[in-house]
């Protein structure tokens, strides 16, 4: 049985294409509270092993119907919008999700951890991260006509390999990776909107981005099953 959730004291809609965890971090920042406080208020686990290991939270990969319903009730965001903010929308054609574990099959199609990013998009949106930036085949921003960045220029770490530290208040648009050579628990906090990127030439800029092409396709379950079977043989 689902538990009724109190409405959040403030409501900010997600931006188009935003990842679910990015939006929750944005809410925590606006509420000036720890990330765990927002998770708890929405009925999401705060002690999930995936919050401490280099992997996505399960609800960011494939949120359950109960989780989606609880978030929708507290935030006022439609359930179908919330579901599209997870990797579920790419299952079967850009990633293969193991539904019982709610994990991405790393040997098939995935190929990377963390997230690439467009610094200009982060600047425009106030630090909101696109879910499509997580895809291994997503490497350009056709809006700003640049190659996506894949590391923080200050700490040289790939962003968003881990979930945001649950005991800290998020700072959208800033690197949440460990501070290089800093005290234990310290964060880099470099402004990622300042990251230099490579501009696309006119021919490359006219091509559709890989993520937009992938997300427009119908999931191919036969292909995904074949890939999973082959991966299991290796």
mmCIF file of C-alpha atoms in Angstrom:
data_model
loop_
_atom_site.group_PDB
_atom_site.id
_atom_site.type_symbol
_atom_site.label_atom_id
_atom_site.label_comp_id
_atom_site.label_asym_id
_atom_site.label_seq_id
_atom_site.Cartn_x
_atom_site.Cartn_y
_atom_site.Cartn_z
ATOM 1 C CA UNK A 1 0.000 0.000 0.000
ATOM 2 C CA UNK A 2 1.368 3.411 -0.934
ATOM 3 C CA UNK A 3 1.874 6.085 1.707
ATOM 4 C CA UNK A 4 0.373 9.519 1.228
ATOM 5 C CA UNK A 5 3.057 12.168 0.695
ATOM 6 C CA UNK A 6 2.928 15.740 1.888
ATOM 7 C CA UNK A 7 3.249 18.292 -0.873
ATOM 8 C CA UNK A 8 6.624 19.952 -1.175
ATOM 9 C CA UNK A 9 6.613 23.523 0.194
ATOM 10 C CA UNK A 10 7.860 24.860 -3.149
ATOM 11 C CA UNK A 11 7.374 23.464 -6.618
ATOM 12 C CA UNK A 12 9.703 23.806 -9.564
ATOM 13 C CA UNK A 13 8.958 21.890 -12.762
ATOM 14 C CA UNK A 14 11.724 19.887 -14.406
ATOM 15 C CA UNK A 15 13.206 21.286 -17.594
ATOM 16 C CA UNK A 16 12.645 19.431 -20.836
ATOM 17 C CA UNK A 17 14.826 16.312 -21.013
ATOM 18 C CA UNK A 18 16.139 16.637 -17.449
ATOM 19 C CA UNK A 19 17.344 13.615 -15.486
ATOM 20 C CA UNK A 20 15.317 12.727 -12.404
ATOM 21 C CA UNK A 21 18.268 12.946 -10.008
ATOM 22 C CA UNK A 22 19.252 16.346 -11.426
ATOM 23 C CA UNK A 23 15.794 17.699 -10.721
ATOM 24 C CA UNK A 24 15.757 16.328 -7.167
ATOM 25 C CA UNK A 25 19.134 17.938 -6.525
ATOM 26 C CA UNK A 26 17.759 21.225 -7.855
ATOM 27 C CA UNK A 27 14.788 20.962 -5.473
ATOM 28 C CA UNK A 28 17.092 20.300 -2.515
ATOM 29 C CA UNK A 29 19.189 23.332 -3.436
ATOM 30 C CA UNK A 30 16.118 25.571 -3.627
ATOM 31 C CA UNK A 31 14.856 24.204 -0.298
ATOM 32 C CA UNK A 32 18.311 24.697 1.274
ATOM 33 C CA UNK A 33 18.250 21.179 2.628
ATOM 34 C CA UNK A 34 20.313 18.021 2.377
ATOM 35 C CA UNK A 35 19.757 15.755 -0.587
ATOM 36 C CA UNK A 36 18.619 13.007 1.806
ATOM 37 C CA UNK A 37 15.844 15.246 3.138
ATOM 38 C CA UNK A 38 14.298 15.554 -0.319
ATOM 39 C CA UNK A 39 14.660 11.819 -0.970
ATOM 40 C CA UNK A 40 12.966 11.041 2.331
ATOM 41 C CA UNK A 41 10.111 13.467 1.724
ATOM 42 C CA UNK A 42 9.414 11.792 -1.619
ATOM 43 C CA UNK A 43 9.561 8.256 -0.235
ATOM 44 C CA UNK A 44 12.843 7.375 -1.930
ATOM 45 C CA UNK A 45 15.483 5.343 -0.057
ATOM 46 C CA UNK A 46 18.247 7.256 1.700
ATOM 47 C CA UNK A 47 20.377 4.222 2.576
ATOM 48 C CA UNK A 48 20.346 2.434 -0.770
ATOM 49 C CA UNK A 49 23.742 0.884 -1.527
ATOM 50 C CA UNK A 50 23.619 2.597 -4.919
ATOM 51 C CA UNK A 51 23.882 5.976 -3.190
ATOM 52 C CA UNK A 52 27.363 5.122 -1.950
ATOM 53 C CA UNK A 53 28.785 3.131 -4.858
ATOM 54 C CA UNK A 54 29.815 4.346 -8.342
ATOM 55 C CA UNK A 55 26.443 3.610 -9.908
ATOM 56 C CA UNK A 56 23.154 5.330 -10.547
ATOM 57 C CA UNK A 57 20.422 5.155 -7.904
ATOM 58 C CA UNK A 58 17.937 2.453 -8.875
ATOM 59 C CA UNK A 59 15.136 4.999 -9.168
ATOM 60 C CA UNK A 60 17.213 6.998 -11.690
ATOM 61 C CA UNK A 61 17.468 3.899 -13.889
ATOM 62 C CA UNK A 62 13.968 2.468 -13.557
ATOM 63 C CA UNK A 63 11.666 3.972 -10.948
ATOM 64 C CA UNK A 64 8.878 1.739 -9.651
ATOM 65 C CA UNK A 65 5.239 2.665 -10.112
ATOM 66 C CA UNK A 66 4.959 3.349 -6.376
ATOM 67 C CA UNK A 67 8.018 5.617 -6.417
ATOM 68 C CA UNK A 68 6.684 7.546 -9.412
ATOM 69 C CA UNK A 69 3.262 7.915 -7.785
ATOM 70 C CA UNK A 70 4.777 9.209 -4.549
ATOM 71 C CA UNK A 71 6.948 11.784 -6.298
ATOM 72 C CA UNK A 72 4.010 12.910 -8.440
ATOM 73 C CA UNK A 73 1.761 13.345 -5.403
ATOM 74 C CA UNK A 74 4.330 15.465 -3.560
ATOM 75 C CA UNK A 75 5.571 17.521 -6.492
ATOM 76 C CA UNK A 76 2.575 17.916 -8.772
ATOM 77 C CA UNK A 77 4.565 16.662 -11.777
ATOM 78 C CA UNK A 78 2.737 14.169 -13.997
ATOM 79 C CA UNK A 79 3.737 10.513 -13.667
ATOM 80 C CA UNK A 80 4.532 10.092 -17.366
ATOM 81 C CA UNK A 81 6.873 13.092 -17.230
ATOM 82 C CA UNK A 82 8.680 11.622 -14.223
ATOM 83 C CA UNK A 83 9.040 8.206 -15.855
ATOM 84 C CA UNK A 84 10.612 9.831 -18.934
ATOM 85 C CA UNK A 85 13.281 11.387 -16.698
ATOM 86 C CA UNK A 86 14.826 7.961 -16.047
ATOM 87 C CA UNK A 87 16.749 5.670 -18.392
ATOM 88 C CA UNK A 88 13.576 3.672 -18.953
ATOM 89 C CA UNK A 89 12.819 5.692 -22.096
ATOM 90 C CA UNK A 90 16.033 4.359 -23.688
ATOM 91 C CA UNK A 91 15.602 0.725 -22.634
ATOM 92 C CA UNK A 92 15.977 -1.683 -25.540
ATOM 93 C CA UNK A 93 17.592 0.668 -28.024
ATOM 94 C CA UNK A 94 20.271 2.724 -26.238
ATOM 95 C CA UNK A 95 20.629 0.745 -23.012
ATOM 96 C CA UNK A 96 19.479 -2.627 -21.731
ATOM 97 C CA UNK A 97 18.006 -2.534 -18.230
ATOM 98 C CA UNK A 98 17.885 -5.560 -15.958
ATOM 99 C CA UNK A 99 14.380 -5.021 -14.544
ATOM 100 C CA UNK A 100 14.722 -7.068 -11.359
ATOM 101 C CA UNK A 101 17.943 -5.371 -10.268
ATOM 102 C CA UNK A 102 17.031 -2.051 -11.942
ATOM 103 C CA UNK A 103 20.554 -1.900 -13.291
ATOM 104 C CA UNK A 104 21.949 -1.109 -16.715
ATOM 105 C CA UNK A 105 23.633 -4.060 -18.428
ATOM 106 C CA UNK A 106 27.114 -2.582 -18.669
ATOM 107 C CA UNK A 107 28.385 -5.036 -21.294
ATOM 108 C CA UNK A 108 25.682 -4.073 -23.790
ATOM 109 C CA UNK A 109 25.470 -0.654 -25.472
ATOM 110 C CA UNK A 110 26.218 1.274 -22.267
ATOM 111 C CA UNK A 111 29.984 1.572 -22.250
ATOM 112 C CA UNK A 112 30.524 4.376 -19.732
ATOM 113 C CA UNK A 113 29.861 5.690 -16.240
ATOM 114 C CA UNK A 114 28.871 9.162 -15.225
ATOM 115 C CA UNK A 115 27.644 11.837 -17.588
ATOM 116 C CA UNK A 116 28.942 14.109 -20.293
ATOM 117 C CA UNK A 117 27.630 17.665 -20.316
ATOM 118 C CA UNK A 118 27.257 20.880 -22.261
ATOM 119 C CA UNK A 119 28.601 23.809 -20.212
ATOM 120 C CA UNK A 120 26.372 26.295 -22.043
ATOM 121 C CA UNK A 121 23.277 24.203 -21.318
ATOM 122 C CA UNK A 122 24.222 24.095 -17.632
ATOM 123 C CA UNK A 123 24.622 27.864 -17.668
ATOM 124 C CA UNK A 124 21.273 28.396 -19.418
ATOM 125 C CA UNK A 125 19.319 26.051 -17.135
ATOM 126 C CA UNK A 126 20.877 26.881 -13.792
ATOM 127 C CA UNK A 127 22.781 23.609 -13.542
ATOM 128 C CA UNK A 128 20.196 21.073 -14.751
ATOM 129 C CA UNK A 129 21.506 17.838 -16.309
ATOM 130 C CA UNK A 130 19.969 16.115 -19.331
ATOM 131 C CA UNK A 131 19.232 12.408 -18.960
ATOM 132 C CA UNK A 132 20.459 11.793 -22.541
ATOM 133 C CA UNK A 133 23.942 12.992 -21.591
ATOM 134 C CA UNK A 134 24.370 9.667 -19.786
ATOM 135 C CA UNK A 135 24.229 7.663 -22.983
ATOM 136 C CA UNK A 136 27.500 6.348 -24.338
ATOM 137 C CA UNK A 137 26.512 7.564 -27.810
ATOM 138 C CA UNK A 138 25.577 11.085 -26.728
ATOM 139 C CA UNK A 139 28.550 13.316 -27.466
ATOM 140 C CA UNK A 140 27.339 16.561 -29.082
ATOM 141 C CA UNK A 141 25.070 19.479 -28.254
ATOM 142 C CA UNK A 142 23.437 20.605 -31.484
ATOM 143 C CA UNK A 143 21.837 23.584 -29.733
ATOM 144 C CA UNK A 144 25.198 25.128 -28.906
ATOM 145 C CA UNK A 145 27.099 23.253 -31.650
ATOM 146 C CA UNK A 146 29.824 21.848 -29.413
ATOM 147 C CA UNK A 147 31.207 18.497 -28.352
ATOM 148 C CA UNK A 148 30.058 17.560 -24.869
ATOM 149 C CA UNK A 149 32.621 17.762 -22.077
ATOM 150 C CA UNK A 150 33.289 14.556 -20.163
ATOM 151 C CA UNK A 151 35.425 15.648 -17.201
ATOM 152 C CA UNK A 152 35.674 18.452 -14.696
ATOM 153 C CA UNK A 153 38.644 20.637 -15.708
ATOM 154 C CA UNK A 154 39.578 21.231 -12.053
ATOM 155 C CA UNK A 155 39.551 17.748 -10.494
ATOM 156 C CA UNK A 156 39.674 15.851 -13.818
ATOM 157 C CA UNK A 157 36.933 13.460 -12.680
ATOM 158 C CA UNK A 158 33.975 12.274 -14.744
ATOM 159 C CA UNK A 159 30.874 13.963 -13.312
ATOM 160 C CA UNK A 160 27.963 12.070 -11.799
ATOM 161 C CA UNK A 161 29.616 8.683 -11.470
ATOM 162 C CA UNK A 162 28.186 8.600 -7.935
ATOM 163 C CA UNK A 163 24.855 9.805 -6.646
ATOM 164 C CA UNK A 164 25.048 13.194 -4.983
ATOM 165 C CA UNK A 165 26.272 12.904 -1.351
ATOM 166 C CA UNK A 166 23.062 12.473 0.584
ATOM 167 C CA UNK A 167 24.197 14.405 3.662
ATOM 168 C CA UNK A 168 25.075 17.536 1.664
ATOM 169 C CA UNK A 169 23.040 20.298 0.066
ATOM 170 C CA UNK A 170 23.492 20.189 -3.728
ATOM 171 C CA UNK A 171 25.026 23.079 -5.616
ATOM 172 C CA UNK A 172 23.589 22.794 -9.149
ATOM 173 C CA UNK A 173 26.076 23.360 -11.923
ATOM 174 C CA UNK A 174 29.107 22.716 -9.731
ATOM 175 C CA UNK A 175 31.242 19.596 -9.623
ATOM 176 C CA UNK A 176 30.280 17.337 -6.720
ATOM 177 C CA UNK A 177 33.398 15.186 -7.053
ATOM 178 C CA UNK A 178 35.899 14.847 -4.211
ATOM 179 C CA UNK A 179 38.231 17.796 -3.871
ATOM 180 C CA UNK A 180 41.685 16.968 -5.237
ATOM 181 C CA UNK A 181 44.197 16.711 -2.403
ATOM 182 C CA UNK A 182 41.632 18.276 -0.097
ATOM 183 C CA UNK A 183 40.212 17.208 3.260
ATOM 184 C CA UNK A 184 38.187 14.023 3.480
ATOM 185 C CA UNK A 185 34.622 14.767 2.434
ATOM 186 C CA UNK A 186 35.550 18.012 0.687
ATOM 187 C CA UNK A 187 33.987 18.737 -2.708
ATOM 188 C CA UNK A 188 35.512 20.205 -5.843
ATOM 189 C CA UNK A 189 32.636 22.641 -6.516
ATOM 190 C CA UNK A 190 34.204 23.914 -9.728
ATOM 191 C CA UNK A 191 31.610 25.753 -11.894
ATOM 192 C CA UNK A 192 31.166 23.344 -14.801
ATOM 193 C CA UNK A 193 29.610 26.053 -16.978
ATOM 194 C CA UNK A 194 33.153 27.405 -17.327
ATOM 195 C CA UNK A 195 34.495 24.215 -18.903
ATOM 196 C CA UNK A 196 36.100 24.824 -22.328
ATOM 197 C CA UNK A 197 34.682 22.707 -25.139
ATOM 198 C CA UNK A 198 35.378 22.073 -28.819
ATOM 199 C CA UNK A 199 33.098 23.792 -31.316
ATOM 200 C CA UNK A 200 31.642 21.713 -34.154
ATOM 201 C CA UNK A 201 32.308 22.612 -37.745
ATOM 202 C CA UNK A 202 29.350 23.521 -39.950
ATOM 203 C CA UNK A 203 29.026 20.019 -41.426
ATOM 204 C CA UNK A 204 29.056 18.287 -38.040
ATOM 205 C CA UNK A 205 26.686 20.825 -36.508
ATOM 206 C CA UNK A 206 24.034 20.042 -39.138
ATOM 207 C CA UNK A 207 23.889 16.371 -38.149
ATOM 208 C CA UNK A 208 21.264 15.227 -35.608
ATOM 209 C CA UNK A 209 22.674 14.341 -32.212
ATOM 210 C CA UNK A 210 23.027 10.659 -31.411
ATOM 211 C CA UNK A 211 20.793 10.974 -28.371
ATOM 212 C CA UNK A 212 17.946 12.589 -30.328
ATOM 213 C CA UNK A 213 18.173 9.844 -32.966
ATOM 214 C CA UNK A 214 18.238 7.083 -30.353
ATOM 215 C CA UNK A 215 15.380 8.459 -28.263
ATOM 216 C CA UNK A 216 13.132 8.699 -31.318
ATOM 217 C CA UNK A 217 13.400 5.006 -32.100
ATOM 218 C CA UNK A 218 11.059 2.253 -30.982
ATOM 219 C CA UNK A 219 12.664 -0.129 -28.450
ATOM 220 C CA UNK A 220 13.944 -3.237 -30.215
ATOM 221 C CA UNK A 221 13.484 -5.998 -27.648
ATOM 222 C CA UNK A 222 14.722 -8.709 -30.014
ATOM 223 C CA UNK A 223 17.986 -6.833 -30.556
ATOM 224 C CA UNK A 224 18.371 -6.137 -26.856
ATOM 225 C CA UNK A 225 17.779 -9.800 -26.052
ATOM 226 C CA UNK A 226 20.343 -10.894 -28.604
ATOM 227 C CA UNK A 227 22.917 -8.462 -27.209
ATOM 228 C CA UNK A 228 22.267 -9.581 -23.649
ATOM 229 C CA UNK A 229 22.630 -13.218 -24.662
ATOM 230 C CA UNK A 230 25.933 -12.545 -26.364
ATOM 231 C CA UNK A 231 27.245 -10.611 -23.389
ATOM 232 C CA UNK A 232 26.388 -13.503 -21.081
ATOM 233 C CA UNK A 233 28.527 -15.821 -23.213
ATOM 234 C CA UNK A 234 31.680 -13.705 -22.680
#
